[in-house]
Coordinates of C-alpha atoms in Angstrom, one line a residue:
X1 CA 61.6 -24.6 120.8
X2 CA 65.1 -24.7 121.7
X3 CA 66.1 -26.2 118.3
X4 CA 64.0 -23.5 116.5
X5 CA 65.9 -21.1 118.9
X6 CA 69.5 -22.3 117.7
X7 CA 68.7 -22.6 114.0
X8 CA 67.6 -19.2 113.9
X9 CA 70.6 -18.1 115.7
X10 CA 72.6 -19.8 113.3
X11 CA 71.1 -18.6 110.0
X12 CA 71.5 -15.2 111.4
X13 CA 74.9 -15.6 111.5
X14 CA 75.5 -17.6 108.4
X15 CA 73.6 -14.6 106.7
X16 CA 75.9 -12.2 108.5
X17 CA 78.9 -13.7 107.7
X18 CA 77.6 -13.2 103.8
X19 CA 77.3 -10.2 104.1
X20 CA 80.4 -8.9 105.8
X21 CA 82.1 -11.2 103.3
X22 CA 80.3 -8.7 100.5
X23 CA 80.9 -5.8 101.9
X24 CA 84.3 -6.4 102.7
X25 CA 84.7 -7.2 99.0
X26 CA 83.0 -3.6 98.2
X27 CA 84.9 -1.5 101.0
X28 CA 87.3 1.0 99.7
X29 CA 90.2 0.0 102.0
X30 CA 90.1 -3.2 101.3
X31 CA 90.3 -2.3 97.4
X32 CA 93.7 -0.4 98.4
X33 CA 95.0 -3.0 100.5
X34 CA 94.5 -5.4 97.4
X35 CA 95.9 -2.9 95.0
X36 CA 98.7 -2.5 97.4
X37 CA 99.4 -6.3 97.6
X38 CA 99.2 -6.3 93.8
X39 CA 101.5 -3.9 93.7
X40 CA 103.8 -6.1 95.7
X41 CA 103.1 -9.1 94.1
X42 CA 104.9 -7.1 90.7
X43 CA 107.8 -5.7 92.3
X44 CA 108.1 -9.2 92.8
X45 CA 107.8 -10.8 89.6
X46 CA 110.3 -8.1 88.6
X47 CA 113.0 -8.8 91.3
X48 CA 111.8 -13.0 90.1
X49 CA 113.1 -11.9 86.5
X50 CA 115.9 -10.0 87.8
X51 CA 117.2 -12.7 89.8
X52 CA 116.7 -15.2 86.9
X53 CA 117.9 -13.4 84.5
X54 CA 121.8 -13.8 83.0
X55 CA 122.9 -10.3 84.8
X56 CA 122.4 -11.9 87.7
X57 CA 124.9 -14.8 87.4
X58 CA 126.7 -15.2 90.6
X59 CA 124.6 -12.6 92.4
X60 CA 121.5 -15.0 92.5
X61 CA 119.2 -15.5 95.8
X62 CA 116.8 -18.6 95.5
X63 CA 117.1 -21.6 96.5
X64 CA 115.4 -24.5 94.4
X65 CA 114.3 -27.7 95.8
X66 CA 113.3 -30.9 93.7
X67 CA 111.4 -34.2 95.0
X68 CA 110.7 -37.5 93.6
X69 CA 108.8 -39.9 95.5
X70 CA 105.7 -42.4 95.6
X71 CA 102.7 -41.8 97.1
X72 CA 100.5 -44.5 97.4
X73 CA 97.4 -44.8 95.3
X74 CA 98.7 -42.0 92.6
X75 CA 102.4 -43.4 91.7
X76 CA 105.0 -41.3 91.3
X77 CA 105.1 -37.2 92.9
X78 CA 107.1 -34.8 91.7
X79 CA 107.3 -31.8 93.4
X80 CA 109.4 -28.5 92.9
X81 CA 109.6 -25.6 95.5
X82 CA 111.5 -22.2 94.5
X83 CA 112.1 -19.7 97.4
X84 CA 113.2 -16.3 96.3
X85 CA 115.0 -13.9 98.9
X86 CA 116.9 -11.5 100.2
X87 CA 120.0 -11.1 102.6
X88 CA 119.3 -9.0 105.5
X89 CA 121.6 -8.4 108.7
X90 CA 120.2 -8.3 112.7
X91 CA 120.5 -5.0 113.6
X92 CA 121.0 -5.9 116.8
X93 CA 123.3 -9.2 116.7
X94 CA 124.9 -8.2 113.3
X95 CA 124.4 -11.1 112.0
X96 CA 123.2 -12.3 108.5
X97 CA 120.1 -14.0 107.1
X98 CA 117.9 -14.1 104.5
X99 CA 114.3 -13.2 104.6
X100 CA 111.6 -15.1 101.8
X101 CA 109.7 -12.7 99.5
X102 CA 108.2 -15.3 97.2
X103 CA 107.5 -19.1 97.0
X104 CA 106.6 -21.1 93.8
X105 CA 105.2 -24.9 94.4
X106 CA 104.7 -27.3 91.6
X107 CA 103.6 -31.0 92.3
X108 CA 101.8 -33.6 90.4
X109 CA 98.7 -35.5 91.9
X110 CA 98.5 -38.5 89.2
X111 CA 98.0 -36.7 86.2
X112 CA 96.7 -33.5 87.8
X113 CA 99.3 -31.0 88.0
X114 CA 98.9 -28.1 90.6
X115 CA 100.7 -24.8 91.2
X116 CA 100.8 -22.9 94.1
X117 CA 101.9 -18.9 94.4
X118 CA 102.6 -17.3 98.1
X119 CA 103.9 -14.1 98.2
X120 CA 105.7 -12.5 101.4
X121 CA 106.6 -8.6 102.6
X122 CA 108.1 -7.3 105.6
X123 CA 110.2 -8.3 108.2
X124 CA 108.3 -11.1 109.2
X125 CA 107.9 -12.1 106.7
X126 CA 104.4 -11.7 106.2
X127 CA 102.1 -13.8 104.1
X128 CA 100.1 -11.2 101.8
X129 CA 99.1 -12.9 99.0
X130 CA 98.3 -17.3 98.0
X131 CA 97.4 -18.2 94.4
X132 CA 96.5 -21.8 93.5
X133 CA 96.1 -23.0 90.4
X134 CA 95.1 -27.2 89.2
X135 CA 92.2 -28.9 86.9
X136 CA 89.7 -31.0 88.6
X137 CA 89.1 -34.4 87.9
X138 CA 86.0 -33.8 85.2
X139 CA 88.7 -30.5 83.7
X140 CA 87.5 -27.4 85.1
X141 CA 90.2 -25.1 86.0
X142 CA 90.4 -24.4 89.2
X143 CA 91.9 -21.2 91.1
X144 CA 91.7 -19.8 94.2
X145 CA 93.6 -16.2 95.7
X146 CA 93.7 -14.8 99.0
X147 CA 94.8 -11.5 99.7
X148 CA 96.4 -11.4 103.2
X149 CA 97.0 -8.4 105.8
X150 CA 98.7 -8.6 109.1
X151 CA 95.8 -9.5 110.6
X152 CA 94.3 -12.4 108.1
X153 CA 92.6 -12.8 105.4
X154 CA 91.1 -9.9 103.4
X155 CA 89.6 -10.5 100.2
X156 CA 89.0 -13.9 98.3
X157 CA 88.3 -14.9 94.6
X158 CA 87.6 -18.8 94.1
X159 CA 87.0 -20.0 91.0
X160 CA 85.9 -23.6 89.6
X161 CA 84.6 -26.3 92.1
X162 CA 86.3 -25.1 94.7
X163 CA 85.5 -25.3 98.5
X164 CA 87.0 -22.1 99.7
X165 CA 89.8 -22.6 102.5
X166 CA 92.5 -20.2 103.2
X167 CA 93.3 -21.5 106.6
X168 CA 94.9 -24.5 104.4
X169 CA 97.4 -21.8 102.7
X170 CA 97.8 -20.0 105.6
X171 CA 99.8 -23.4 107.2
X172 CA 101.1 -24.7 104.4
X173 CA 102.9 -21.1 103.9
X174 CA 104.0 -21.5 107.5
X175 CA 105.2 -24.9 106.5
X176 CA 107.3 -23.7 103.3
X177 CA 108.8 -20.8 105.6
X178 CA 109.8 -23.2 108.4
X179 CA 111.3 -25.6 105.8
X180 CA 113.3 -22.9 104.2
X181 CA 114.3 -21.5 107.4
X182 CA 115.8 -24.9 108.9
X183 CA 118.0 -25.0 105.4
X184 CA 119.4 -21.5 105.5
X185 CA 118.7 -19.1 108.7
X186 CA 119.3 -22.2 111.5
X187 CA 122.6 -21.5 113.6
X188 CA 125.7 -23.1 112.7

């Protein structure tokens, strides 16, 4: 009975979880907070194309990093990581540093090549917005994006054979931010 007991339980939930995860999809705020992060994700691109662009020479703030290495069982990796930025200063120490506002991530897998999107805002900065991109093994194209607020995760769209996990991009943005911040924000 006990077993019965928990199963039900547990398809409760399951079916719960369903249909918040709907709903949420549905719900008017969370429609504005992804037209909001969309909206963010532009005036990115833009400042991207800005920074890029031959204006900019001399005035540029990103910070490109290339690897080439071996990974066992696929041969040769390489990967390429482009941080995009601003300069801020400490109000309170006075003191300069730069705050990440978007992250690009290209890496091979074998013959797979994937591409990842994590877009920043705020002080914090932020994580608002992940977008993956790679082919699966039998050529479907895989994406996933996941709409972030201060509080987690918001709104998802998955597509291909894809099992679902923002938690995943979540650290690995936490990852990218640490690296970056060791190379340019660690005290001399």
């Amino acid at each position: 009975m006990r077993k019965k007991t928990i199963f039900i339980v547990t398809l409760a939930l399951a079916i719960a979880g369903q249909w918040n995860s709907l709903s949420a999809q549905t719900d008017p705020s969370v429609k504005t907070e992804v037209n909001t992060i969309r909206a963010i994700y532009a005036k990115a691109k833009k400042s991207i194309e800005l920074n890029d662009g031959k204006e900019s020479e001399g005035h540029k703030n990103d910070l490109l990093i290339q690897s080439h290495y071996v990974v066992p069982g696929t041969g040769q990796t390489n990967e390429t990581i482009h941080y995009y930025y601003n300069l801020r200063t400490d109000e309170h120490t006075g003191q300069p540093y730069y705050l990440v506002y978007f992250i690009s991530r290209k890496y091979n897998v074998a013959a797979r090549q994937f591409y990842e999107e994590y877009l920043f805002d705020g002080e914090g900065p932020t994580l608002k917005f992940v977008f993956k991109q790679w082919p699966d093994i039998d050529g479907t194209k895989n994406e996933e994006r996941y709409y972030f607020n201060y509080y987690g995760l918001i709104w998802s769209d998955v597509k291909g054979n894809v099992k679902a996990d923002d938690s995943y991009s979540q650290r690995k943005s936490s990852e990218l931010l640490s690296a970056f911040n060791n190379l340019l924000n660690s005290p001399d």
